[in-house]
Short mmCIF file of C-alpha atoms (C1' of nucleotides) in Angstrom, two decimals:
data_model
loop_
_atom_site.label_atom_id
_atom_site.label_comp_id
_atom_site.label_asym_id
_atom_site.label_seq_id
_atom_site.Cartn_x
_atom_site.Cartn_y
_atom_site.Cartn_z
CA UNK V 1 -58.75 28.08 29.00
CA UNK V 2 -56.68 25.83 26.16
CA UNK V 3 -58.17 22.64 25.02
CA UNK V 4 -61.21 21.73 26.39
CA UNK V 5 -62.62 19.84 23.47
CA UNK V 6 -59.93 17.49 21.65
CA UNK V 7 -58.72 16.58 24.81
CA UNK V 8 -56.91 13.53 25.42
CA UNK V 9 -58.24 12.48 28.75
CA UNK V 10 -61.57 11.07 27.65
CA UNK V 11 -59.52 9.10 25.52
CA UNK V 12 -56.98 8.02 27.72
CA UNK V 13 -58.48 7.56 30.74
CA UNK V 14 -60.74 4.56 29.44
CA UNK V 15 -57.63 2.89 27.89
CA UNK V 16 -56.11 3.09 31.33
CA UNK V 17 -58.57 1.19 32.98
CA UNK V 18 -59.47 -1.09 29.93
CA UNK V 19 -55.63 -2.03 29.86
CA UNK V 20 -55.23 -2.93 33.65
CA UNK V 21 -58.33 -4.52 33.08
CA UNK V 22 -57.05 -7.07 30.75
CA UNK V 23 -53.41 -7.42 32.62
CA UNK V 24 -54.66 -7.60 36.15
CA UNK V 25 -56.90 -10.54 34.49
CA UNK V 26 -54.03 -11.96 32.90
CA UNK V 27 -51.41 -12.09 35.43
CA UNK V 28 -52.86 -10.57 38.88
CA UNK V 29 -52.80 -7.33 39.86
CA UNK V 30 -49.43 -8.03 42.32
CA UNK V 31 -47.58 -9.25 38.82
CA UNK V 32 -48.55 -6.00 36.83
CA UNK V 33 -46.26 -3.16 37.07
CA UNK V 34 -47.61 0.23 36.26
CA UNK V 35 -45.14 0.38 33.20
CA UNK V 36 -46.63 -2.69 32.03
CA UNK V 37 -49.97 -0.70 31.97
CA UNK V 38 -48.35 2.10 30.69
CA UNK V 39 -46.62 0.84 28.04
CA UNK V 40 -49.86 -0.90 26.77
CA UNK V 41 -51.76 2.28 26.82
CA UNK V 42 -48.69 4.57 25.05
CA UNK V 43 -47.58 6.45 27.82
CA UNK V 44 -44.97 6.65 30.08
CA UNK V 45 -45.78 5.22 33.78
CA UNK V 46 -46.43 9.12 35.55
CA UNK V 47 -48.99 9.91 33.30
CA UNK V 48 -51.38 7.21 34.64
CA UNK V 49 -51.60 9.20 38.03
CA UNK V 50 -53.34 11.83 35.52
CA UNK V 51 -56.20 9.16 35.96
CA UNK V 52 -55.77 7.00 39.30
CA UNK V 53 -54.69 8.05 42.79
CA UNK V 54 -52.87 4.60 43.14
CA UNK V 55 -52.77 0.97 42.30
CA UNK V 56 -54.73 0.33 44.99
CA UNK V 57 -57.88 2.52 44.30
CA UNK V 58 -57.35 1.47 40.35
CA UNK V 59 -57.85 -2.05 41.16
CA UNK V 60 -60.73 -1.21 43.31
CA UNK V 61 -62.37 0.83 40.66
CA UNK V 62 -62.43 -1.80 38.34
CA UNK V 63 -64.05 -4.23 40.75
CA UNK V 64 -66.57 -1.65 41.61
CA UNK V 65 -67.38 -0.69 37.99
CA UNK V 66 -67.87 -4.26 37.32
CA UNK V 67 -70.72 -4.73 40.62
CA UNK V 68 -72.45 -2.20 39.82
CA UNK V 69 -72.78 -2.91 36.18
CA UNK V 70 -74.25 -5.95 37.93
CA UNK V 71 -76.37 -4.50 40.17
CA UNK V 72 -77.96 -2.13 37.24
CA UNK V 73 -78.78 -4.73 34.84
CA UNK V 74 -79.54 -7.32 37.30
CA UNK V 75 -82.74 -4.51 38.52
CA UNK V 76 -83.78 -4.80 35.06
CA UNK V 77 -84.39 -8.54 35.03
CA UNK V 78 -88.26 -9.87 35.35
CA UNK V 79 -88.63 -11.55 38.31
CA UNK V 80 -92.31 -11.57 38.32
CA UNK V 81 -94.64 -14.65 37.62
CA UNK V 82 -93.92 -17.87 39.62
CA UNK V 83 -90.30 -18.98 41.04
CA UNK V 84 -89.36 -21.15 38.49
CA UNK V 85 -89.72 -18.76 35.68
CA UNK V 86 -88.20 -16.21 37.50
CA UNK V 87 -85.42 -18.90 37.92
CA UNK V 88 -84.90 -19.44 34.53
CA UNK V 89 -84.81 -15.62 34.00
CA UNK V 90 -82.25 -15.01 36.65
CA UNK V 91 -79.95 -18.24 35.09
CA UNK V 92 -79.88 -16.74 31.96
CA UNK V 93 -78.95 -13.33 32.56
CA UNK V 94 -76.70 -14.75 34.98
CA UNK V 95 -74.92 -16.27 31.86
CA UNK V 96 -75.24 -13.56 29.20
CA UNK V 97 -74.03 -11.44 31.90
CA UNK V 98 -70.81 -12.81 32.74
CA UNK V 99 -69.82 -14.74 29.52
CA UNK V 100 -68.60 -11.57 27.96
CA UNK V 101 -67.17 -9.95 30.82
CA UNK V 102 -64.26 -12.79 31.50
CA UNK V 103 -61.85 -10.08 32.44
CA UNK V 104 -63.98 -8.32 35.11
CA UNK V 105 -65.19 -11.77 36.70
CA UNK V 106 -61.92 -12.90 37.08
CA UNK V 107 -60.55 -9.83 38.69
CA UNK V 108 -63.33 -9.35 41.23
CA UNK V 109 -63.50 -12.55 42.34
CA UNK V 110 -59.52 -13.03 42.22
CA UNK V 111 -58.38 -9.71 43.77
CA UNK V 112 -60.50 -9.80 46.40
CA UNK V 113 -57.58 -10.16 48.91
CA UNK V 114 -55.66 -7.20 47.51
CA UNK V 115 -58.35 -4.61 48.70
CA UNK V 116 -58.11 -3.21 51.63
CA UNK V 117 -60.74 -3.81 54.88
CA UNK V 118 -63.42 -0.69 53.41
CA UNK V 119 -62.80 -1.86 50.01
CA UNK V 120 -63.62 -5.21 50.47
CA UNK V 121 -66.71 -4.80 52.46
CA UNK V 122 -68.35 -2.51 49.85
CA UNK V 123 -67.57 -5.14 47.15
CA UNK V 124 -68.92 -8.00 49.20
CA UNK V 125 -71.82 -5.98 50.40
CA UNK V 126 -72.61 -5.27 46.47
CA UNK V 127 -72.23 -9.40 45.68
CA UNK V 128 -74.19 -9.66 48.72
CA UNK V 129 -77.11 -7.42 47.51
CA UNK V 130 -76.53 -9.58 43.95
CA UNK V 131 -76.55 -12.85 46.08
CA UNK V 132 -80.26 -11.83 47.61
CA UNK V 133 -81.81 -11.40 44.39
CA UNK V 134 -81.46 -15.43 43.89
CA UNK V 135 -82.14 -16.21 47.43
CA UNK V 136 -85.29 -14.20 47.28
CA UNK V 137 -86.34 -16.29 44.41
CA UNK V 138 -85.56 -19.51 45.90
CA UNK V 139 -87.04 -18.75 49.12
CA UNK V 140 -90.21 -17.66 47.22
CA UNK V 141 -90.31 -21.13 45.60
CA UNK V 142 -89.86 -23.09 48.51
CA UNK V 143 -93.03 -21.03 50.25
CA UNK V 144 -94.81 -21.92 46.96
CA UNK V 145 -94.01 -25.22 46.72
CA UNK V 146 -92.85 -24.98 43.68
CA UNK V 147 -88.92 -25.75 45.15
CA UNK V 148 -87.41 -28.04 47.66
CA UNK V 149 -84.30 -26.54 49.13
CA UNK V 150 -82.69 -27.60 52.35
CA UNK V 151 -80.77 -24.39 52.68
CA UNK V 152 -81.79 -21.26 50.42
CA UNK V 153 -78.38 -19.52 51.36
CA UNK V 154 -76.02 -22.81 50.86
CA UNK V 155 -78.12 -23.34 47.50
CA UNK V 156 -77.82 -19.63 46.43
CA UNK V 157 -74.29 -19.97 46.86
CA UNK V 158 -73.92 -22.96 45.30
CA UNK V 159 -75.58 -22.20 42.20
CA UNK V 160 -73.83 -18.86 41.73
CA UNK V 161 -70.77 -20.73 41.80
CA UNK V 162 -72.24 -23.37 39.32
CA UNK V 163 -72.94 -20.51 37.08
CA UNK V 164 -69.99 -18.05 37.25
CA UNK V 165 -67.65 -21.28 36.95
CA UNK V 166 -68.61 -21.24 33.32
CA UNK V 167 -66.52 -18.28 32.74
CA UNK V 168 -63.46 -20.55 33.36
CA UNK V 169 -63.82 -22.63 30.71
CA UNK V 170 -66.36 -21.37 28.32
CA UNK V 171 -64.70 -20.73 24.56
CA UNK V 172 -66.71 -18.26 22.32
CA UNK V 173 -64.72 -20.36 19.55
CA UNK V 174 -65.91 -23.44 20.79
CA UNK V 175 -68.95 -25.93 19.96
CA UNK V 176 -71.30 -24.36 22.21
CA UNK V 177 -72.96 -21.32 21.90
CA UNK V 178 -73.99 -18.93 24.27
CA UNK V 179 -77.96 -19.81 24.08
CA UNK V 180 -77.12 -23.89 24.09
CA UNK V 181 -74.73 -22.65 27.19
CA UNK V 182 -77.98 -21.09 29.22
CA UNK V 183 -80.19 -24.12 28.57
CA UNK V 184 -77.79 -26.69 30.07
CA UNK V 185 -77.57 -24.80 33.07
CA UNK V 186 -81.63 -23.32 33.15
CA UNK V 187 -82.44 -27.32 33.34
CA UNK V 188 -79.43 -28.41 35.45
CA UNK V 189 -80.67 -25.56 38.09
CA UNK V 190 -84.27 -25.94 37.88
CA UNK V 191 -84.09 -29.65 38.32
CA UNK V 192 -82.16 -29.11 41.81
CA UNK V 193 -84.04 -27.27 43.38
CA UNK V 194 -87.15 -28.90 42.14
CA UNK V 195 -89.67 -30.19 44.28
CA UNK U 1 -20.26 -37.41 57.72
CA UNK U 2 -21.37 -35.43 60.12
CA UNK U 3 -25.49 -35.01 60.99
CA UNK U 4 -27.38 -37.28 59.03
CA UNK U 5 -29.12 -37.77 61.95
CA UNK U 6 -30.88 -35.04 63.91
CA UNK U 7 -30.85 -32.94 60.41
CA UNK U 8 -32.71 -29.60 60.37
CA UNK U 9 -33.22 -30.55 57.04
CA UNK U 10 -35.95 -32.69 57.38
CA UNK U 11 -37.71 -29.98 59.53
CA UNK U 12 -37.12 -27.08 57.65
CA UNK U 13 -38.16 -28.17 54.27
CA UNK U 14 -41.86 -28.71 55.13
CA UNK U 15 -42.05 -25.79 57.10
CA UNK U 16 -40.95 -23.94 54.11
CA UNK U 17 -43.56 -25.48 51.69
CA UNK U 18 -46.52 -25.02 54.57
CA UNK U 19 -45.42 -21.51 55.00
CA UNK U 20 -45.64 -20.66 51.42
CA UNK U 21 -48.56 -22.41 50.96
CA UNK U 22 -50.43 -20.50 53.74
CA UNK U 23 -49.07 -17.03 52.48
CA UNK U 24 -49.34 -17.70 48.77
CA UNK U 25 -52.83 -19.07 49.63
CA UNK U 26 -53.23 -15.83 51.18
CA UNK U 27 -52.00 -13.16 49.76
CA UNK U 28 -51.02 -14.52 45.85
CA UNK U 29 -47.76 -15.65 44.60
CA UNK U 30 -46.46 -12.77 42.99
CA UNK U 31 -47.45 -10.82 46.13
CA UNK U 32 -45.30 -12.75 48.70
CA UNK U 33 -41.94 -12.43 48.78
CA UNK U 34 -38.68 -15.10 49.43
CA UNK U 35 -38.07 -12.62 52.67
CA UNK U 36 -41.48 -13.11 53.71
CA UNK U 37 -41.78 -17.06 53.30
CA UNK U 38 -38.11 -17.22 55.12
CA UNK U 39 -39.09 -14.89 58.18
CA UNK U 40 -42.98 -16.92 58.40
CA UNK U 41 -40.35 -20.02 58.61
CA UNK U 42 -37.64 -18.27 61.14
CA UNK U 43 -34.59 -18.76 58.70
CA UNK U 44 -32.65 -15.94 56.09
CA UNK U 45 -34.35 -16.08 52.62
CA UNK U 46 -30.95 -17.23 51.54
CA UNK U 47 -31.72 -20.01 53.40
CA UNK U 48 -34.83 -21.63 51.33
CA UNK U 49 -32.55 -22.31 48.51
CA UNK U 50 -31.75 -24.91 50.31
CA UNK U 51 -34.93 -26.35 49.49
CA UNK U 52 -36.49 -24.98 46.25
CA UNK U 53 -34.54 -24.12 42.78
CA UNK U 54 -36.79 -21.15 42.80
CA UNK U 55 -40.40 -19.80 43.45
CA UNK U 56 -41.95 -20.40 40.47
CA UNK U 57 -40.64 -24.29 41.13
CA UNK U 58 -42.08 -24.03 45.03
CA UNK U 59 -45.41 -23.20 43.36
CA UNK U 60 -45.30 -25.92 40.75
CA UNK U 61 -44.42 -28.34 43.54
CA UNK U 62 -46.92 -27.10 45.66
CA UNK U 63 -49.60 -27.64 42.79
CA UNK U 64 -48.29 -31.16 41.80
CA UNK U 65 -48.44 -32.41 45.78
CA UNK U 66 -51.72 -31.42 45.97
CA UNK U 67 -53.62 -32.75 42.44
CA UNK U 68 -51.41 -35.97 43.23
CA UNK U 69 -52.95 -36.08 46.91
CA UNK U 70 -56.37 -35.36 45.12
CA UNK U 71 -55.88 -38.51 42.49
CA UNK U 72 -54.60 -41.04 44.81
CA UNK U 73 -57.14 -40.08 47.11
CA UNK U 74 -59.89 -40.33 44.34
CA UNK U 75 -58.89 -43.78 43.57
CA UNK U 76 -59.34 -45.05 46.84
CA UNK U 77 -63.11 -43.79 46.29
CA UNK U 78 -65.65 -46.61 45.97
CA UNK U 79 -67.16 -46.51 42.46
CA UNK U 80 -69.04 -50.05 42.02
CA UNK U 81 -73.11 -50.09 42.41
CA UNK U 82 -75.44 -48.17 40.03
CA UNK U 83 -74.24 -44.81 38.85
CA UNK U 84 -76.47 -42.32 41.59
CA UNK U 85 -74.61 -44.30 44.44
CA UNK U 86 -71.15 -43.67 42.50
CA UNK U 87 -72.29 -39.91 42.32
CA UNK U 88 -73.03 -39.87 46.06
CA UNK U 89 -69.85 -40.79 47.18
CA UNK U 90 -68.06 -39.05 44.32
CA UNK U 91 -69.71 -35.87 46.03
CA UNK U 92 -69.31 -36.89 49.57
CA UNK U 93 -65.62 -37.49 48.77
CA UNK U 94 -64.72 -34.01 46.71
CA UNK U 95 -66.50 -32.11 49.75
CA UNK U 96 -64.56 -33.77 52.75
CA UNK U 97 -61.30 -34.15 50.75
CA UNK U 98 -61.59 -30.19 49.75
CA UNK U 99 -62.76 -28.54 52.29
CA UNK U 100 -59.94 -29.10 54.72
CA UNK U 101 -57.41 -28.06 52.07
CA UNK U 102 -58.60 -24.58 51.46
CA UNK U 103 -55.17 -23.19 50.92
CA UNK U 104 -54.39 -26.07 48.40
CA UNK U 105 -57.47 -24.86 46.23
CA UNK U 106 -56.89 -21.90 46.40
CA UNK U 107 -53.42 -22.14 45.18
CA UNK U 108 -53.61 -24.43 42.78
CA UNK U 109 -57.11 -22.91 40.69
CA UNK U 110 -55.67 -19.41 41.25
CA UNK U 111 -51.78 -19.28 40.38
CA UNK U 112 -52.15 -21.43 37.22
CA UNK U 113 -51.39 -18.17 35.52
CA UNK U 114 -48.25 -17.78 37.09
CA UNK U 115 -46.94 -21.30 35.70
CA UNK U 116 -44.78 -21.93 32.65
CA UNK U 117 -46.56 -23.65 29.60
CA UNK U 118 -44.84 -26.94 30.75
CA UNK U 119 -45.78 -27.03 34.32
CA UNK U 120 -49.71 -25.94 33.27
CA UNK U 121 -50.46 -28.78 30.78
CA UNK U 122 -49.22 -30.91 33.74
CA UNK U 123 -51.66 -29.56 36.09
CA UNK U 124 -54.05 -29.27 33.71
CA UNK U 125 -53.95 -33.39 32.88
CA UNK U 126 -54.13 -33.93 36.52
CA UNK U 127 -57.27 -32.01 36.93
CA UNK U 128 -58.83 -33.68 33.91
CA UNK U 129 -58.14 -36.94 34.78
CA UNK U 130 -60.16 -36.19 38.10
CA UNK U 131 -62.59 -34.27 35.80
CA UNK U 132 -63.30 -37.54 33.94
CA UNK U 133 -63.97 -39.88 36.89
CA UNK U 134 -67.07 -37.72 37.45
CA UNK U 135 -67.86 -37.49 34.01
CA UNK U 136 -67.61 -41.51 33.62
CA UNK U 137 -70.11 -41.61 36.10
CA UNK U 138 -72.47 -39.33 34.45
CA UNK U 139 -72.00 -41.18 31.12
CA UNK U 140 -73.01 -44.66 33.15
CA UNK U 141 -75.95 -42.66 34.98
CA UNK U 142 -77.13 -41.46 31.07
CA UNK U 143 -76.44 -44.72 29.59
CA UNK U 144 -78.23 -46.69 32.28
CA UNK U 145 -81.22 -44.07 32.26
CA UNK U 146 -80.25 -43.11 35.80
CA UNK U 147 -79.61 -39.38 34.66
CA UNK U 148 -81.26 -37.06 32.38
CA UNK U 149 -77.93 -34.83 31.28
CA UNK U 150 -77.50 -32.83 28.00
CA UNK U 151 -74.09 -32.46 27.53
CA UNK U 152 -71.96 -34.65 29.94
CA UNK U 153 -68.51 -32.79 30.05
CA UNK U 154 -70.50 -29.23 30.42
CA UNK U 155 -71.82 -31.13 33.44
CA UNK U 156 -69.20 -32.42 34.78
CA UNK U 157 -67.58 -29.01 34.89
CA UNK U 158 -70.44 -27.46 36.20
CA UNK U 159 -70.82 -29.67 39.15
CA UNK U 160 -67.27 -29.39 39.91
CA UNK U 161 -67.69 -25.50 40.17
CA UNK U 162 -70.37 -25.95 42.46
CA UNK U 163 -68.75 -28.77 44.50
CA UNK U 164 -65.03 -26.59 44.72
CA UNK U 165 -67.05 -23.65 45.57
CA UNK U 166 -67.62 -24.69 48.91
CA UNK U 167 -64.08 -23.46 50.05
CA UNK U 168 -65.03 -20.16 49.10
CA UNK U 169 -67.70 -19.76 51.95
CA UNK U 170 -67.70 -22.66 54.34
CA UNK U 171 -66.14 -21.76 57.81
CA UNK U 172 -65.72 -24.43 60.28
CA UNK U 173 -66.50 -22.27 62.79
CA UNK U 174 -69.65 -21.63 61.21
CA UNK U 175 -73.58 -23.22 61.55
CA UNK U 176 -72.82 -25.98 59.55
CA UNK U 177 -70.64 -29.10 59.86
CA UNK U 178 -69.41 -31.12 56.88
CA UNK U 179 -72.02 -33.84 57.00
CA UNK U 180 -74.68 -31.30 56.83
CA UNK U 181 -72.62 -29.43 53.46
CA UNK U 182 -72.56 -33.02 51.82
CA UNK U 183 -76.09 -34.05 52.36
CA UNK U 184 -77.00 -30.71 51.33
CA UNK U 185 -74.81 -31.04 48.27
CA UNK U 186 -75.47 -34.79 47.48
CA UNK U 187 -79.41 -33.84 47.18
CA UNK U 188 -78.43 -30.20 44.68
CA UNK U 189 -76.06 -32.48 42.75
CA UNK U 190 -78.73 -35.80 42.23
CA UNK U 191 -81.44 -33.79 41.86
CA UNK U 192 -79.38 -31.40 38.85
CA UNK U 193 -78.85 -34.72 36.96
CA UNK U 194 -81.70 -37.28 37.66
CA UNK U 195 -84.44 -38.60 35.24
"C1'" DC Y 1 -49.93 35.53 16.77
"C1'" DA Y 2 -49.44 35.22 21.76
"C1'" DT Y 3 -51.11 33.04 25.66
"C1'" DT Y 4 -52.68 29.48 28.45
"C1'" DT Y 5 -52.75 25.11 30.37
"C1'" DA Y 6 -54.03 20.06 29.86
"C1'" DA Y 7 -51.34 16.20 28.86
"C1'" DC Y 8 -47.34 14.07 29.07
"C1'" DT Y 9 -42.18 13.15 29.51
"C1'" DG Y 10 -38.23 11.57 31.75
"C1'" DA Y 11 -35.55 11.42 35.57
"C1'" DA Y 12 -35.31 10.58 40.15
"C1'" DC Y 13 -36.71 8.81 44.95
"C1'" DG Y 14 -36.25 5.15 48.48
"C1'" DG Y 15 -37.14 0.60 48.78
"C1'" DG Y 16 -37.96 -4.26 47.96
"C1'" DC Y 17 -37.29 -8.01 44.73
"C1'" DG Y 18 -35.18 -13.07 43.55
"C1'" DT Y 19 -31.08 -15.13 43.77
"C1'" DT Y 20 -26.04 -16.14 44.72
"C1'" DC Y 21 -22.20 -17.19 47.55
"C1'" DG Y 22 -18.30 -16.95 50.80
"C1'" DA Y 23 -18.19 -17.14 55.75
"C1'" DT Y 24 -19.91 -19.05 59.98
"C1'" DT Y 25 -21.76 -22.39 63.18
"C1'" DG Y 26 -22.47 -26.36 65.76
"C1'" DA Y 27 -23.69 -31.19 66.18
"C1'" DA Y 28 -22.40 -35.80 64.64
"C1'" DA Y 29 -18.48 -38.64 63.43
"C1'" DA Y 30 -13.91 -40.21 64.10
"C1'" DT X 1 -10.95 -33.74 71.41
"C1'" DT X 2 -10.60 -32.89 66.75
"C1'" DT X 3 -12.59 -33.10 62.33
"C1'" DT X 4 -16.19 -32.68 59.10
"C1'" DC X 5 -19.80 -30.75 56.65
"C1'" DA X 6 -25.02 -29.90 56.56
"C1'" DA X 7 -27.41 -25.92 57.57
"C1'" DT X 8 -27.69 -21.31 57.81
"C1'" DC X 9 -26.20 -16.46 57.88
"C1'" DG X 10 -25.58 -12.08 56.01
"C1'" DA X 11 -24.09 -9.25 52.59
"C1'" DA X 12 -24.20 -8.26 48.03
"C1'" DC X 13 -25.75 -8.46 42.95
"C1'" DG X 14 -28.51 -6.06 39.37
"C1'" DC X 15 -33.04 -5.05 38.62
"C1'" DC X 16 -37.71 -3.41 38.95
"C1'" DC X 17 -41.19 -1.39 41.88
"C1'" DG X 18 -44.95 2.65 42.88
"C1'" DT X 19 -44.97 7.27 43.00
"C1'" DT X 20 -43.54 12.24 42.52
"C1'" DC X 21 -42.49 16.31 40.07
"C1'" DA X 22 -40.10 19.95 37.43
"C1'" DG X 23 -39.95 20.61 32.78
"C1'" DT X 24 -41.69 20.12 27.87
"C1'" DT X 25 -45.11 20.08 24.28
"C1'" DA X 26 -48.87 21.35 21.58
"C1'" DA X 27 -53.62 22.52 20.82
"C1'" DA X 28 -57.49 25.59 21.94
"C1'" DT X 29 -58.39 30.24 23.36
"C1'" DG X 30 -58.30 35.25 23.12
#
DNA sequence: CATTTAACTGAACGGGCGTTCGATTGAAAA
DNA sequence: TTTTCAATCGAACGCCCGTTCAGTTAAATG
């Protein structure tokens, strides 16, 4: 058997997916031809079917690569001690989370419509479970006392908006760092839901 | 001259802007094609150039109507009294004037990509001239000692998110009619910002 | 060194793209 | 009734698309 160290695959392969990564983010995955991709990993455009079946399962890849990265280290968060600290806790790995991952937000929440029925409902069944974890918290607090909530699930919605949003204008250049970035939004989320 | 009145003109040309809208909404700009907006209208696609220069001017045009329709609408919007009755109806107004609209914001927060330099600093002013009406209030609400905010134009931005993000769950068919959304809203968003 | 085969090339496939334009149509105008 | 021309058709333009595949290359194996 020839070359099973030194092979280029493991090398490859990644820059496929980092590479559609950062187009599909750029300019949507219907305005990125596989050349494009190609051409920004090295190769001609057959040699990416080394490494994908199609577009279509390439996108979806990415998206699920990106929720279950989510999924992992949101399992690792401490959600014990009261609601509101677990609040806090949840807010700012929400942030520190998603602030670096620009690319991956936007194409999971963008591309949505290009998956097909299956696709999407594993996707939204992972945001889903992701979803939960908040609503859990919020629900706690509101049992406690500790929050007043009309609606857990239009709240959890709304603040996961609130918080993802950031990704759309957030500058790592800018005047606000990532720690000033989480305590703007830990007190602008833990005073509404307050009690 | 023959048929200025009883023109198809004055038919087809909105049908050809509501039928892009609804599959560019849809499906993404770069993923509909002339063919597809022409047969959704029940014309050639030769046809539409009647109408448009090209698509990417039917998607600038499409983004312009609706930030215009946004602005005029926002400056109808009552803004006297003390600044937490300005950011009621400054809430009650962005809900009820964006949730009907879905394939408006849609369109115009997720093609920006696909427009020219030119035609995205115009948007872009548009949006931040609505931007700052809310963000006027907040510094009023702050001056006055109304509102407890740390960083106004973080704020701003963040409520926005949370207020747009509506679109991306609320069904009219659902459990919830508008009223309900905005008082659930108006008491996250005075809450998030009060002393 | 000879062999093997993973990795990749480069051409080709059928098809759809945005856009243009001469020909056609049919209702209003004369 | 004849003329006019706005509106549309329908074909064509050159180009790019996603995907396939026989052939080439070159590095690890024996």
């Amino acid at each position: 058997m020839a070359r099973k160290q030194g092979s280029h695959s493991e090398i490859t392969g990644p820059k496929v997916r980092a590479a559609a990564l950062r187009l599909i983010a750029r300019y949507g995955c219907a305005a990125v031809s596989m050349r494009q991709i190609a051409a920004e990993v090295g190769v001609q455009a057959g040699a990416l079917y080394n490494y994908i079946n199609d577009k279509q399962s390439l996108l979806f890849d990415l998206m699920e690569s990106h929720m279950k990265e989510l999924l992992e280290a949101a399992a690792q968060v401490d959600l014990s001690g009261d609601a509101p600290a677990a609040l806090e806790r949840f807010t700012r790995f929400h942030i520190q989370f998603h602030l670096p991952r620009r690319d991956q937000v936007f194409v999971s929440y963008m591309e949505l419509r290009n998956l097909n029925e299956e696709n999407f409902a594993k996707i939204e069944a992972m945001r889903r479970s992701y979803e939960d974890q908040l609503e859990t918290i919020l629900k706690t607090g509101v049992a406690n006392g500790d929050f007043v909530v009309t609606d857990t699930r239009v709240t959890t919605l709304g603040l996961i908006a609130l918080l993802t949003g950031i990704t759309n204008w957030y500058d790592p250049q800018g005047r606000l760092d990532i720690d000033t970035v989480q305590a703007i939004y830990v007190e602008l989320v833990s005073k509404a839901v307050a009690a």
